[in-house]
Coordinates of C-alpha atoms in Angstrom, one line a residue:
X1 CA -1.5 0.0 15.9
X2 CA -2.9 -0.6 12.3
X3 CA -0.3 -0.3 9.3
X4 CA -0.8 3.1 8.1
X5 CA 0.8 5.5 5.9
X6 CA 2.4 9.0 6.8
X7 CA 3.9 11.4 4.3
X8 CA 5.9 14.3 4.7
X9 CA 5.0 17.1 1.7
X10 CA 7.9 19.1 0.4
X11 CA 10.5 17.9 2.5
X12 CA 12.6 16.4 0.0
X13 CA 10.0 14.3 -2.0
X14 CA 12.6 13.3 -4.9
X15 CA 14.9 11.7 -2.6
X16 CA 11.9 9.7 -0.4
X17 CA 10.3 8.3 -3.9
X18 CA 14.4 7.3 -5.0
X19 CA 14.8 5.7 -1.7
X20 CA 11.2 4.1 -2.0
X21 CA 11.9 2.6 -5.7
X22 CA 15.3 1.5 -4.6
X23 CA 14.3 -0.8 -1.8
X24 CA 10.8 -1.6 -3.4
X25 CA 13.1 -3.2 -6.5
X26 CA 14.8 -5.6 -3.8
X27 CA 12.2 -6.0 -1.6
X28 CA 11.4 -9.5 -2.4
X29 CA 14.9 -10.7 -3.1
X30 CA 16.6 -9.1 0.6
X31 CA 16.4 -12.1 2.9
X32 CA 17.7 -14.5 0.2
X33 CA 20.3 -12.2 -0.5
X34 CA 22.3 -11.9 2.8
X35 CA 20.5 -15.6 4.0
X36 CA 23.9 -15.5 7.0
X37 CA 23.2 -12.2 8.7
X38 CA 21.0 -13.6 11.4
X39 CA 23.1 -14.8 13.9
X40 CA 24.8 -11.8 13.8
X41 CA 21.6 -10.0 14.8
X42 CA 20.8 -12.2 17.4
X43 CA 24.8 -11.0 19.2
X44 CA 23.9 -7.5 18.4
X45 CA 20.4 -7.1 20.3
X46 CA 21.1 -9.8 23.3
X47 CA 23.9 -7.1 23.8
X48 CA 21.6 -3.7 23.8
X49 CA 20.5 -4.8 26.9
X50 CA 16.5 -4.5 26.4
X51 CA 14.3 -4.9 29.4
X52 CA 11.2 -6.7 29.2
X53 CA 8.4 -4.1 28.4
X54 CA 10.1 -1.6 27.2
X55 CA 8.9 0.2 23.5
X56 CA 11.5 -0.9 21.0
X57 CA 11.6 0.9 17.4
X58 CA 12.7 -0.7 14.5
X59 CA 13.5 1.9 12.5
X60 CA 13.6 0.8 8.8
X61 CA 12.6 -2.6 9.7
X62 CA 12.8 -3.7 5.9
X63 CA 11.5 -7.1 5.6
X64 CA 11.3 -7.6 9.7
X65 CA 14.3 -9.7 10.5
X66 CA 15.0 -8.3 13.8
X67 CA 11.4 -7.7 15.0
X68 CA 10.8 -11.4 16.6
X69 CA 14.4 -10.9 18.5
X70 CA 13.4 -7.8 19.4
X71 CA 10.2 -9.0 20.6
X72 CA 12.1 -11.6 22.6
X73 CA 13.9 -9.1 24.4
X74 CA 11.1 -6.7 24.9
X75 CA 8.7 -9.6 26.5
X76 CA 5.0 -9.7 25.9
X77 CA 4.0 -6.8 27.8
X78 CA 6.9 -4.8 25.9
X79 CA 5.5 -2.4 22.8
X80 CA 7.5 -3.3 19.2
X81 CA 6.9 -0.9 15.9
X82 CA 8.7 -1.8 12.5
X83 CA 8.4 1.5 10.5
X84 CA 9.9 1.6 7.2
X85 CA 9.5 3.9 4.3
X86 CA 8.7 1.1 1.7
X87 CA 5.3 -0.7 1.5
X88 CA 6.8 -3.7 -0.3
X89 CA 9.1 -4.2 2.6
X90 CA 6.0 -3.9 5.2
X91 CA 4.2 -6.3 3.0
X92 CA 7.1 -8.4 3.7
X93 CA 7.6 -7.7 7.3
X94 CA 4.1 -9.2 7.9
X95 CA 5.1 -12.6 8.2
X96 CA 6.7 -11.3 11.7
X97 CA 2.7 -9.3 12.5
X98 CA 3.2 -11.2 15.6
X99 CA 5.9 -9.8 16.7
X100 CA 5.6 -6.1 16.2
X101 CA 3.1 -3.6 14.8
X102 CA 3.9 -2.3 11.6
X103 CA 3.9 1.2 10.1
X104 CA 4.5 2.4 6.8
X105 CA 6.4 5.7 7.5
X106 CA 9.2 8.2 6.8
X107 CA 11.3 8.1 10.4
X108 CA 12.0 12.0 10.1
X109 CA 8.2 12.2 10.6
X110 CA 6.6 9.5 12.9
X111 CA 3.3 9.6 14.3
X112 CA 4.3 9.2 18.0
X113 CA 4.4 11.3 21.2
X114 CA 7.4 12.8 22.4
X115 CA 9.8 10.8 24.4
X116 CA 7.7 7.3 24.6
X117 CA 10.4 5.1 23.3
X118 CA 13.2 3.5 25.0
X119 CA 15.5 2.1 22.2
X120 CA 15.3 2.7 18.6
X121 CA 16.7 0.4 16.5
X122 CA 18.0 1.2 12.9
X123 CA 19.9 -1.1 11.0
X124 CA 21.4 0.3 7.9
X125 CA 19.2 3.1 8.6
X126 CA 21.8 6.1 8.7
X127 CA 22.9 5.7 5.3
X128 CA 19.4 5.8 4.1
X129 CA 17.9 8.8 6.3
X130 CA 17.2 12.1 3.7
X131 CA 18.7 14.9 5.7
X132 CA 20.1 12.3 8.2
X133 CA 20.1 15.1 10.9
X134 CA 16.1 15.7 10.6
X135 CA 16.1 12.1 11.2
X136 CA 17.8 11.7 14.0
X137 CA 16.0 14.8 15.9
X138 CA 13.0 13.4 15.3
X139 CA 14.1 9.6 16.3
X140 CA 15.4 12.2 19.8
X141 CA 11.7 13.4 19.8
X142 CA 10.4 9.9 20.2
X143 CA 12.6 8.5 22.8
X144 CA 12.6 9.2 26.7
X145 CA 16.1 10.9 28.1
X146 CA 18.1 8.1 28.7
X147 CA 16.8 5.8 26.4
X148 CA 19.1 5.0 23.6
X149 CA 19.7 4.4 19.6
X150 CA 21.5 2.0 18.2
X151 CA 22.8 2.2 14.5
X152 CA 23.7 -1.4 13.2
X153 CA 25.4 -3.2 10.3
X154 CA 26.1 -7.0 10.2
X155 CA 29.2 -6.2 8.7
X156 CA 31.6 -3.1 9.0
X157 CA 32.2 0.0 6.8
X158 CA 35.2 -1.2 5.2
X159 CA 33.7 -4.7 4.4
X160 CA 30.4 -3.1 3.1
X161 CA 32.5 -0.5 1.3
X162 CA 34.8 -3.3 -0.7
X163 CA 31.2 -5.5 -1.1
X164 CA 29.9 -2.6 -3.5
X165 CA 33.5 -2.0 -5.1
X166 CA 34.0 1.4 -2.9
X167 CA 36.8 2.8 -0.6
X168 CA 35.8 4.5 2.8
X169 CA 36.4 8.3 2.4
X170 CA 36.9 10.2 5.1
X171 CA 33.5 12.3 5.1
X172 CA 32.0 8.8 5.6
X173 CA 28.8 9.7 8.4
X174 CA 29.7 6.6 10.1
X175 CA 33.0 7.1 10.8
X176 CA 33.2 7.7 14.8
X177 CA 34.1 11.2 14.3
X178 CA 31.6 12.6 12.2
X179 CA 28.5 10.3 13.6
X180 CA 29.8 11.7 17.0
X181 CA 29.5 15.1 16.1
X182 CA 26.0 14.8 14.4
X183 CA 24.3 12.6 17.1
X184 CA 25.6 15.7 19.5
X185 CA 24.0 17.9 17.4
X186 CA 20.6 16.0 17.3
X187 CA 20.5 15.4 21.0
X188 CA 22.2 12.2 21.6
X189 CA 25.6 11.2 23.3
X190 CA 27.4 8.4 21.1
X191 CA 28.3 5.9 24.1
X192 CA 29.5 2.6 22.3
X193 CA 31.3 2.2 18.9
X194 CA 32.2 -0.7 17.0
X195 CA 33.5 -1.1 13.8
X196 CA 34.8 -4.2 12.5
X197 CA 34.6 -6.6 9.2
X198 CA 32.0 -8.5 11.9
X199 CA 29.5 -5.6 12.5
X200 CA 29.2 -2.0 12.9
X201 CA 27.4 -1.1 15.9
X202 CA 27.1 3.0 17.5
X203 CA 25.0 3.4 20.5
X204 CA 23.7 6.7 21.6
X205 CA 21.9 7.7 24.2
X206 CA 19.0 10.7 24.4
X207 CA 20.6 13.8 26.7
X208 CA 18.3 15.4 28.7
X209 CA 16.6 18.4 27.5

């Protein structure tokens, strides 16, 4: 698949061009800025249990980190897409082209056929989603019943909150609760949560129907 570049008009247009200029601004600086958060990828997807060929989406790949462990796990007859919202970060993600195809893209509108995908992959995605429920029906549209989602952090909310000088509140979207009720809403069954100063990891899986 060719990088290309899909837009969705009138569905919140404001917030998709502040999310754009926000990660566009740190594009070039991300990997140099958290430089110890690989190894802590590397636990995260040998746990998800990917099987060789399956189609694995990175889902706000940013600058492509996890697409070469992803690829790993997915083998070479396996299908691996980085989508991400921000061209800078695509133009970063390229240095991994061998890993993945890449796709600039908002994920509440992706140019794929229903349920093709077996695990999507977003880290730090939730938080970042515009109308996080559109997102995460349309990352259900994607994936097969039974495949799964996996929201990821290399470090936990209350560690990420403190990093940015904030306290968790309870009408956090991550907190077990509320993603469990939201995920249930857009079609998936939370199955696995972890939240610790080490990693924040959900897994849902895509209910039939």
């Amino acid at each position: 698949m060719s990088d290309a570049t899909a837009a969705r008009p009138g569905d919140g247009p404001a917030e998709l061009a502040r999310t754009r200029e926000f990660f566009a601004a740190r594009a070039a600086g991300w990997d140099t800025k958290f430089p110890d958060d690989g190894p802590r990828y590397t636990r995260a997807i040998a746990e998800l249990g990917i099987t060789a060929g399956d189609f694995v989406v990175d889902a706000g790949c940013g600058t492509g980190r996890a697409l070469p462990l992803l690829r790993a796990a997915a083998g070479p007859h396996g299908t691996v897409l980085g989508v991400d919202l921000t061209p800078e970060m695509i133009d970063l993600a390229r240095a991994h082209r061998g890993s993945a195809d890449l796709l600039v893209a908002d994920c509440a509108r992706l140019p794929l056929r229903d349920a093709v995908v077996d695990l999507v992959f977003g880290a730090g995605l939730i938080s970042h989603l515009p109308g996080p429920g559109t997102g995460l029906r349309e990352l259900a549209r994607i994936t097969r019943p039974g495949g799964r989602l996996a929201l990821y952090h290399p470090i936990g909310r209350t560690a990420l909150a403190a990093r940015h000088g904030r306290r968790i509140t309870p009408d956090d979207l991550r907190a077990e609760p509320n993603l469990r009720l939201l995920l249930d809403a857009c079609g998936w069954g939370l199955t696995a949560y972890t939240d610790t100063d080490e990693r924040y990891l959900a897994v849902a899986v895509r209910r039939e129907g």
